[in-house]
Short mmCIF file of C-alpha atoms in Angstrom, two decimals:
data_model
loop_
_atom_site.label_atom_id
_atom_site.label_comp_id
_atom_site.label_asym_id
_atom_site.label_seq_id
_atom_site.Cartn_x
_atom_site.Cartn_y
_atom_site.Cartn_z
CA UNK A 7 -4.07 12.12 18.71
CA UNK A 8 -2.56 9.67 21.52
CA UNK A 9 -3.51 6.06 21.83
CA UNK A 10 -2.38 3.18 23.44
CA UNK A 11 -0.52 2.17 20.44
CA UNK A 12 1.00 5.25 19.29
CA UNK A 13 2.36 5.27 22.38
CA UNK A 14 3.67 2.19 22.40
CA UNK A 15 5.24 3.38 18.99
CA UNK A 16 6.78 6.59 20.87
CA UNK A 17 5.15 8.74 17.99
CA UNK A 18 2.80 11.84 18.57
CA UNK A 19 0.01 11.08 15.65
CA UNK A 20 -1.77 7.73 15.63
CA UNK A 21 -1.40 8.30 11.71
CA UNK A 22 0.34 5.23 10.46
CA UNK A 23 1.14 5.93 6.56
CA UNK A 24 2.43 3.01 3.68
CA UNK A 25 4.38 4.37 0.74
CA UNK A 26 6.63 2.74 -1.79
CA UNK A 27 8.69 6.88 -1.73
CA UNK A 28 11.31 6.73 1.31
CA UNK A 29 11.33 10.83 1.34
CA UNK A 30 7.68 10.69 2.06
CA UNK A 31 7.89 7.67 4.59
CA UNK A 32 10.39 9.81 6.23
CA UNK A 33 8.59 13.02 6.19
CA UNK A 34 5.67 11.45 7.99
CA UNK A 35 8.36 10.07 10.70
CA UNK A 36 9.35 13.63 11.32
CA UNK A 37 5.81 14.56 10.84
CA UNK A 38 4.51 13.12 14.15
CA UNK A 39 3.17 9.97 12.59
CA UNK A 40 4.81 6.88 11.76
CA UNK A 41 6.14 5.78 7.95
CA UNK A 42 5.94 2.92 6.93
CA UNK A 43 7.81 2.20 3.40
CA UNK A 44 6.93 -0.52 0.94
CA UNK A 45 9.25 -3.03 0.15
CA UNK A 46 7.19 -4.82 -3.02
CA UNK A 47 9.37 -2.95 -5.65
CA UNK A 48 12.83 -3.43 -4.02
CA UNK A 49 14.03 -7.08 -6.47
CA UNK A 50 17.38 -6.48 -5.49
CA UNK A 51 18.62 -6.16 -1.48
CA UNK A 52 21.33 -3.48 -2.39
CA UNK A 53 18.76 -1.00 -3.05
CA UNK A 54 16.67 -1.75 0.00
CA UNK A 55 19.48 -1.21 1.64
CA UNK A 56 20.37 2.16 0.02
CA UNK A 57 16.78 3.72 0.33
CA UNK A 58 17.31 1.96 4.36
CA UNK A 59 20.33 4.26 4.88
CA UNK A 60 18.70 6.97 3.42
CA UNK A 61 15.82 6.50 6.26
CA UNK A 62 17.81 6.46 8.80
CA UNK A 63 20.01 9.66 8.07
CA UNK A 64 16.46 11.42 7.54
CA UNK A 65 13.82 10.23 10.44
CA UNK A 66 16.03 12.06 13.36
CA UNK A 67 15.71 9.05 15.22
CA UNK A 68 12.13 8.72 15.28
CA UNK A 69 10.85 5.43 14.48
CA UNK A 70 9.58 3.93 11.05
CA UNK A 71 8.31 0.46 9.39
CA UNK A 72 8.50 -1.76 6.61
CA UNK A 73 5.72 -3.45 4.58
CA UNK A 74 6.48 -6.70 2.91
CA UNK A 75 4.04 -8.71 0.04
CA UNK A 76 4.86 -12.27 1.40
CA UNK A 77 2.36 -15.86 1.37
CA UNK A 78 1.50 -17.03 4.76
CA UNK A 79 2.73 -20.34 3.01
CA UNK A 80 6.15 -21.34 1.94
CA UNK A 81 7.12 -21.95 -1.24
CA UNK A 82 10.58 -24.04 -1.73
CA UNK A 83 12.13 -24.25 -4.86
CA UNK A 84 10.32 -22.08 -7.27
CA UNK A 85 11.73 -19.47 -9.33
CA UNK A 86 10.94 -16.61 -11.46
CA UNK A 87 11.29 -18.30 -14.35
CA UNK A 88 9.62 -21.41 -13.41
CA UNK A 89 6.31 -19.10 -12.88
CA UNK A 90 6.76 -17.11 -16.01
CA UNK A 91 7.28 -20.50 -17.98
CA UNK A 92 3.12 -21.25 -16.76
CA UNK A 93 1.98 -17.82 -18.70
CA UNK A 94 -0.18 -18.78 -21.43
CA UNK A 95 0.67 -17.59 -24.95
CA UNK A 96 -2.74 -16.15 -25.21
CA UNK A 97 -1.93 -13.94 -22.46
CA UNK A 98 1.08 -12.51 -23.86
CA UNK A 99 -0.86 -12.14 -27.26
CA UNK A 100 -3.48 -10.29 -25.52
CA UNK A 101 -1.28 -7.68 -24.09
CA UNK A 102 0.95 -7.29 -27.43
CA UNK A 103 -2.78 -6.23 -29.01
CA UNK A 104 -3.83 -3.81 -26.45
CA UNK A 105 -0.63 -2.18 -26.65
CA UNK A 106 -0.28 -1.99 -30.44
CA UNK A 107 -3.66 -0.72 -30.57
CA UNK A 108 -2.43 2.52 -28.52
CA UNK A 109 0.82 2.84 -30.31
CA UNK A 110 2.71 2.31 -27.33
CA UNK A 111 6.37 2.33 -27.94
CA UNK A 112 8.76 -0.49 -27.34
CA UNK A 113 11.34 0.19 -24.56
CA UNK A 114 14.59 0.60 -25.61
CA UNK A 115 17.12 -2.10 -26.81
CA UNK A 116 18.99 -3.90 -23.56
CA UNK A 117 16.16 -1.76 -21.23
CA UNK A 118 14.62 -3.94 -19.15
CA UNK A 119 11.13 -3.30 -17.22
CA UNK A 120 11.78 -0.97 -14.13
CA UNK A 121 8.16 -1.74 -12.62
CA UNK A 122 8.41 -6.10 -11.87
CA UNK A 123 6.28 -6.60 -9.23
CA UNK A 124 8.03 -10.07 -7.67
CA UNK A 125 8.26 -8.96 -3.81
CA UNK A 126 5.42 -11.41 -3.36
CA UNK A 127 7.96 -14.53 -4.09
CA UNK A 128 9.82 -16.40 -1.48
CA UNK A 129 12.98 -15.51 -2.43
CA UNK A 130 12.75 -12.19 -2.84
CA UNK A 131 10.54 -11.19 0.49
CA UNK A 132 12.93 -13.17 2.65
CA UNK A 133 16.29 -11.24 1.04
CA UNK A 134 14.29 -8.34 1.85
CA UNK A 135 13.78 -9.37 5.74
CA UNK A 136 17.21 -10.43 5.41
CA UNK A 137 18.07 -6.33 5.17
CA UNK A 138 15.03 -5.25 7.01
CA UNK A 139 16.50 -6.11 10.35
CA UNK A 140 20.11 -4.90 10.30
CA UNK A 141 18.12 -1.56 10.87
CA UNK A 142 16.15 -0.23 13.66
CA UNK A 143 12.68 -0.76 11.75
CA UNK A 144 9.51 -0.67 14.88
CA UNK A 145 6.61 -2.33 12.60
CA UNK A 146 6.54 -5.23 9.57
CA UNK A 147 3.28 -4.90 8.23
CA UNK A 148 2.46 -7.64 5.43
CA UNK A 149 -0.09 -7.00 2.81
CA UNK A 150 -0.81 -10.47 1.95
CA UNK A 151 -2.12 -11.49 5.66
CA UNK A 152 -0.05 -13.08 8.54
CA UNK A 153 3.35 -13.53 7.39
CA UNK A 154 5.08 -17.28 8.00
CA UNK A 155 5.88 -18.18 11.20
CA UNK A 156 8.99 -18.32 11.16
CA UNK A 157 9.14 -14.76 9.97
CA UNK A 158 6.56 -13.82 12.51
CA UNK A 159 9.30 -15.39 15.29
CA UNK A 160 12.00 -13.65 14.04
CA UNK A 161 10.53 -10.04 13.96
CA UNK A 162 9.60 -10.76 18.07
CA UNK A 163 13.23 -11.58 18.65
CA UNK A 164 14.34 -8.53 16.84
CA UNK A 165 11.91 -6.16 18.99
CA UNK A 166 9.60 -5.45 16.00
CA UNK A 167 6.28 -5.79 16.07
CA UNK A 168 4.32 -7.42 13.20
CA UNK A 169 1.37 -5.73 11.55
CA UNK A 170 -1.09 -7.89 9.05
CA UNK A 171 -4.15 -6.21 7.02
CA UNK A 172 -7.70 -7.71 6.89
CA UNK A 173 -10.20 -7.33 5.15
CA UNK A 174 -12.58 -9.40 7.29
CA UNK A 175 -13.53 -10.53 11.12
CA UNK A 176 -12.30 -13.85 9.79
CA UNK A 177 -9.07 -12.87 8.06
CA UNK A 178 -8.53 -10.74 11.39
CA UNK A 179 -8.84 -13.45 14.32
CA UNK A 180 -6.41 -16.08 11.87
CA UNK A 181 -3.87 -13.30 12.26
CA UNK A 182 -4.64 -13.17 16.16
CA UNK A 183 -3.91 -16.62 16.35
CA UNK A 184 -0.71 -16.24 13.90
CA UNK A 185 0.86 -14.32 16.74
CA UNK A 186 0.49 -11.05 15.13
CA UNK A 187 0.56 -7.64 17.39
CA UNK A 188 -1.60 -5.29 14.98
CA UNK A 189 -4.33 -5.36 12.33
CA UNK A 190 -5.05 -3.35 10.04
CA UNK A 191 -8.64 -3.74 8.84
CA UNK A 192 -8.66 -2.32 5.51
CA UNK A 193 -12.38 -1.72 4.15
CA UNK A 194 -13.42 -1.88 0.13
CA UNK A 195 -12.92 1.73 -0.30
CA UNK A 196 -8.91 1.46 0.10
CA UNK A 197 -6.51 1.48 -2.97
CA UNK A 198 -4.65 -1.54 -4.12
CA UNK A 199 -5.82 -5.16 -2.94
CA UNK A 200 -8.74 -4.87 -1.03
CA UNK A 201 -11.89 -7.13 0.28
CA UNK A 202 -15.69 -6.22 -0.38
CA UNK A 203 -16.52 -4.77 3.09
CA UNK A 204 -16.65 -1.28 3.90
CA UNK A 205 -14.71 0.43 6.64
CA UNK A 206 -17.83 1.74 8.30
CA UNK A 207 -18.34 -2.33 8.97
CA UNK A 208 -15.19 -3.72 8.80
CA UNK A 209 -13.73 -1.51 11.49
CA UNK A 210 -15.92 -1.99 14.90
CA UNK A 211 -16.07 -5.77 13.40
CA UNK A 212 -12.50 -6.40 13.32
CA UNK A 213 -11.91 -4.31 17.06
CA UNK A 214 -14.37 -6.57 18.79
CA UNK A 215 -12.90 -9.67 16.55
CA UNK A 216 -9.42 -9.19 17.99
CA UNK A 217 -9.76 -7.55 20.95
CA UNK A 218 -7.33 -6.89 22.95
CA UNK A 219 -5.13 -6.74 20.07
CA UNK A 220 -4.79 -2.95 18.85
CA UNK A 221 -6.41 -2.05 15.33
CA UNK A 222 -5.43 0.82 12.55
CA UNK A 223 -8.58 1.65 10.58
CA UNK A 224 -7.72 1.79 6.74
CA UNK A 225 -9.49 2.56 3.51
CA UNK A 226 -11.00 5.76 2.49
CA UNK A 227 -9.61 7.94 4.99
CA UNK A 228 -8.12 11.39 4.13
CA UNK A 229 -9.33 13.93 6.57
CA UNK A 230 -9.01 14.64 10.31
CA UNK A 231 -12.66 14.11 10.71
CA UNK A 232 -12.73 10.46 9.26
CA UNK A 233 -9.68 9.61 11.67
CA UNK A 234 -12.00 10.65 14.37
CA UNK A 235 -14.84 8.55 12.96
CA UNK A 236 -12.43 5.41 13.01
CA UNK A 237 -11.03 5.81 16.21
CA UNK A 238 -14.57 6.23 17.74
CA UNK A 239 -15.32 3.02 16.36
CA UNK A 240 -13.02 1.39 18.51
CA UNK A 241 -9.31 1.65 15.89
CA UNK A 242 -5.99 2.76 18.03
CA UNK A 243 -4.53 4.82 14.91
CA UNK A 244 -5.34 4.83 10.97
CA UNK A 245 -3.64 3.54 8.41
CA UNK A 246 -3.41 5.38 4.87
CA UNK A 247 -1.59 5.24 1.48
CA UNK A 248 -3.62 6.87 -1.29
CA UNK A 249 -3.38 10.43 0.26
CA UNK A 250 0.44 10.56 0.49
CA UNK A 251 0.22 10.56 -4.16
CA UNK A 252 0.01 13.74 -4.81
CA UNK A 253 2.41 14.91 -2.01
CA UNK A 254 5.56 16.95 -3.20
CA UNK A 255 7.43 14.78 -1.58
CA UNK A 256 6.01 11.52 -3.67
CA UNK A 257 7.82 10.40 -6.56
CA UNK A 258 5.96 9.00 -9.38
CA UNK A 259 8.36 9.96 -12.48
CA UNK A 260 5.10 11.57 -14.44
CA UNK A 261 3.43 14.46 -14.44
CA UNK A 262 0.14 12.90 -16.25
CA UNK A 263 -0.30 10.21 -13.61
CA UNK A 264 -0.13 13.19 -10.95
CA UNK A 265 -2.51 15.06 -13.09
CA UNK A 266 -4.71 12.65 -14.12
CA UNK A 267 -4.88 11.68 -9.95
CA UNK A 268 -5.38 15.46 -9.01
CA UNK A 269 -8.20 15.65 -11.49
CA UNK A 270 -9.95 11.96 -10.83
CA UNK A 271 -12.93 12.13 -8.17
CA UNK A 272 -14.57 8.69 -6.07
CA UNK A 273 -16.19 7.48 -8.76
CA UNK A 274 -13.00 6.71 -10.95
CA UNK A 275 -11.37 3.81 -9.65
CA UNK A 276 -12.45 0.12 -9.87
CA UNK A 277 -11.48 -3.04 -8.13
CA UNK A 278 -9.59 -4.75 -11.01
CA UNK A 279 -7.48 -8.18 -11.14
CA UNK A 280 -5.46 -5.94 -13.93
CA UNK A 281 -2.73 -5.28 -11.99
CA UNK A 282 -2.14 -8.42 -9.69
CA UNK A 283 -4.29 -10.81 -10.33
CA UNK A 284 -5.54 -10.38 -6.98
CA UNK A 285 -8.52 -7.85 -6.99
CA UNK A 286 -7.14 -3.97 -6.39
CA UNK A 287 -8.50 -0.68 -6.30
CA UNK A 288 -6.44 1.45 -9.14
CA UNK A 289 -7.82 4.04 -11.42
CA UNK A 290 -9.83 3.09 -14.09
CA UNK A 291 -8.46 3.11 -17.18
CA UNK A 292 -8.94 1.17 -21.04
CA UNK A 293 -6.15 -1.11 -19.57
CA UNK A 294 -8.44 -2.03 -16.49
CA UNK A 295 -11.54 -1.81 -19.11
CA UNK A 296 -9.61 -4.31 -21.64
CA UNK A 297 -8.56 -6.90 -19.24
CA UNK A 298 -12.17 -6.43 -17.58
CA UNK A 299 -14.46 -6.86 -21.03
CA UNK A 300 -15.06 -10.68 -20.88
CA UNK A 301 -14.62 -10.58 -24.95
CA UNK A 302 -11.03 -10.69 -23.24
CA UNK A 303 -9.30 -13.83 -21.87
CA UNK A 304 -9.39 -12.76 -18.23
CA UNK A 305 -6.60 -12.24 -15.93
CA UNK A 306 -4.17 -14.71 -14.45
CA UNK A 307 -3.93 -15.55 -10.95
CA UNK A 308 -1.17 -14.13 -8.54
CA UNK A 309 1.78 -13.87 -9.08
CA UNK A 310 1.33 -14.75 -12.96
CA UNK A 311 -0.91 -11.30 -13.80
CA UNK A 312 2.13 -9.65 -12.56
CA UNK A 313 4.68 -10.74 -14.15
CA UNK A 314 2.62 -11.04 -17.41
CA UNK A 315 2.45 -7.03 -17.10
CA UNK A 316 5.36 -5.80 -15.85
CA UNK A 317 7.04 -4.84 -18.82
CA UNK A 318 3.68 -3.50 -20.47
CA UNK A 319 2.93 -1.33 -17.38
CA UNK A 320 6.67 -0.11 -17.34
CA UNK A 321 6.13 1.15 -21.17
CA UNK A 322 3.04 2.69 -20.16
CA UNK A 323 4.44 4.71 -17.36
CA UNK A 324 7.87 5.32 -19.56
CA UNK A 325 5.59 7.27 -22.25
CA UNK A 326 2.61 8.37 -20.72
CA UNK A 327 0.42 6.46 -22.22
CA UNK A 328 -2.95 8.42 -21.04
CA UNK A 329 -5.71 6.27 -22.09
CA UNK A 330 -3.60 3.31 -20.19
CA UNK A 331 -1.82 5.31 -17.58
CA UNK A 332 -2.99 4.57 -13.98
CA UNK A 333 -1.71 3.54 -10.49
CA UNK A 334 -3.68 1.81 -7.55
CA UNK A 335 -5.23 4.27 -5.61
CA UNK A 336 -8.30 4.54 -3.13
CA UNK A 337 -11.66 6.34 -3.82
CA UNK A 338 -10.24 8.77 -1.45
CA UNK A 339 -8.79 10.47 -4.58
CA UNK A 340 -11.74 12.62 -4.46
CA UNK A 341 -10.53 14.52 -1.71
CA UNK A 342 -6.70 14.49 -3.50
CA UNK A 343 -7.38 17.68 -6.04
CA UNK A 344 -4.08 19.51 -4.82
CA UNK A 345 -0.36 18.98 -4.47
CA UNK A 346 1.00 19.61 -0.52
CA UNK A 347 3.82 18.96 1.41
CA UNK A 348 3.42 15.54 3.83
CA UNK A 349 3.72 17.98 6.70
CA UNK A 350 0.95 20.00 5.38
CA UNK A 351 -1.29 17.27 4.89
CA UNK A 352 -0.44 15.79 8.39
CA UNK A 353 -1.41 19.36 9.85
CA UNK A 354 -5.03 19.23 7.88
CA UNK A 355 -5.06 15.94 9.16
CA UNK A 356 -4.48 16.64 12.86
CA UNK A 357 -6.78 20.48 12.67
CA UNK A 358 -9.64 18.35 11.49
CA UNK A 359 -9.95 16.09 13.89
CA UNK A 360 -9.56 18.36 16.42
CA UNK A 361 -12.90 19.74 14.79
CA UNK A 362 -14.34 17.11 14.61
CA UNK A 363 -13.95 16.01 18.42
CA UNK A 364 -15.04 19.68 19.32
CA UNK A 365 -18.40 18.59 17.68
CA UNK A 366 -18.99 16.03 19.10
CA UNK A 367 -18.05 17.21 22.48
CA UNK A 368 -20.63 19.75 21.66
CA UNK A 369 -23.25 17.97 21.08
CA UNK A 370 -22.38 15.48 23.74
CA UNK A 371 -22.94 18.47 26.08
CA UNK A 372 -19.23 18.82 27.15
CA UNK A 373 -18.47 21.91 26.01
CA UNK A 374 -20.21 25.39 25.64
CA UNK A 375 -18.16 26.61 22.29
#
């Protein structure tokens, strides 16, 4: 599974995978395809570092990425609390409600919220660059489009390239003239923020939109024979996240969220501001329902629906909240009904689409099998 990018890369799989858990970043290194770990979570650069380290003394060498949550647009002088001070009290009261109405307990006295989703503010992104590239990362991806210039400059110097996600021909040919080396054109069926075009479209748009500039296909891929379908449609690799949930090597501290993920099919997420403020694909759940029922007062806009959250989707998670407890995921779940290894799912990966070009070689008339 050999393309022009991949081996640019120096990795065996075109199978490009983003996922907040370093062990499973680094599994898929080892793997044969190329991990890419999420920096959104990492607040303070000491444990970027740590989990960096970590990386390195597990990926033998073999190379690995970093995705970042960072504006195209620079933001000077604006702090956390600055943003939190423009949550209205209507807001807060809202969540306090939904969360008394499903007994959820408080956390405890002097714990504060482990889940604060700020890696999307100046500050923070740049602190985590600042880390990023005392190591040997290959790839910055950036969820939130083309990254600043500056940033985009900076990554060339160091040797990296810089990856941006798309969810349209448009979004794709501003990050061609940003500067940026790959795109990731990530369709509507893809888990966590996402655009309203589906990969079966987006993908052969975006390829002839950027072209020559290599693309990953993303969004509701999980088998060997949809990595086929992509790169026939003109993507050098794919890019996934969802699958890598329900690995062993994955680390979401509860049980129910695994369960409630291993038992969910394509029909059960929806693309929700809930979460973000931004529209993502995440389970559905009576938290997305709640903030979704316009009897409600709607969500805030990025960053302020995150920060409004944090400590109510840190409870949730903490007890296991069921009727509340979900995660951003793709509608890929379907496929994601068992717990396996990240080498196990790689190997499913790479046997179907080794199928999947036998049949078409077949029917193409190339081969007699």
């Amino acid at each position: 599974m050999k393309t022009e990018l991949s081996r640019t890369l120096g990795i065996e799989h075109a199978i490009f995978g983003f996922t907040p858990f370093p062990a499973v970043a680094a599994a898929l290194t080892r793997a044969g395809g190329f991990g890419v770990l999420g920096a959104v979570r990492y607040t303070a650069p000491d444990d970027l570092a740590r989990d960096l380290d970590w990386m390195q003394e597990h990926t033998d060498g073999l190379p690995y990425g970093l995705d970042v949550v960072m504006p195209a647009k620079k933001v000077e002088g604006v702090s956390e609390a600055d943003v939190e001070a423009m949550i209205p009290e209507e807001h807060r009261a809202f969540v306090r409600a939904t969360l008394a109405k499903h007994s959820v307990p408080e956390l405890a006295e002097g714990e504060s919220s482990g889940w604060r989703i700020t890696g999307w503010m100046e500050q923070v992104a740049r602190g985590q660059l600042d880390v990023a590239f005392d190591y040997p990362i290959k790839l910055l991806a950036n969820a939130l489009g083309s990254p600043p210039p500056d940033v985009v400059a900076r990554a060339h110097d160091h040797g990296v390239l810089v990856a941006a996600l798309a969810g349209s021909a448009r979004h794709a040919r501003h990050h061609a003239d940003a500067g940026i080396d790959v795109v990731v054109a990530q369709g509507y069926e893809a888990g966590g923020h996402t655009g309203e075009i589906a990969s079966m479209v987006l993908t052969p748009e975006v390829v002839e939109a950027v072209s020559p500039l290599p693309v990953l296909a993303a969004g509701g891929i999980g088998s060997g024979e949809q990595i086929a379908a992509g790169l026939a449609l003109g993507a050098q690799g794919v890019w996934l996240g969802s699958i890598w949930l329900t690995t062993t090597e994955a680390d979401l501290h509860s049980r129910a969220l695994t369960a409630k993920l291993l038992a969910a099919g394509s029909g059960d997420t929806v693309r929700s501001r809930a979460l973000t403020g931004k529209p993502a694909r995440q389970l559905r759940t009576e938290w997305t329902d709640a903030w979704d029922d316009p009897a409600g007062p709607g969500t805030l806009p990025m960053p302020l629906q995150g920060l409004l959250v944090a400590e109510a989707v840190s409870r949730i998670q903490k007890y296991e909240v069921d009727p509340l407890l979900g995660t951003p995921v793709g509608q890929i779940v379907g496929r994601m009904n068992s717990e396996r290894s990240v080498q196990q799912v790689v190997d499913e990966l790479t046997r179907g689409f080794e199928k999947a070009v036998d049949r078409i070689n077949r029917i193409a008339g190339r081969s007699e099998a």
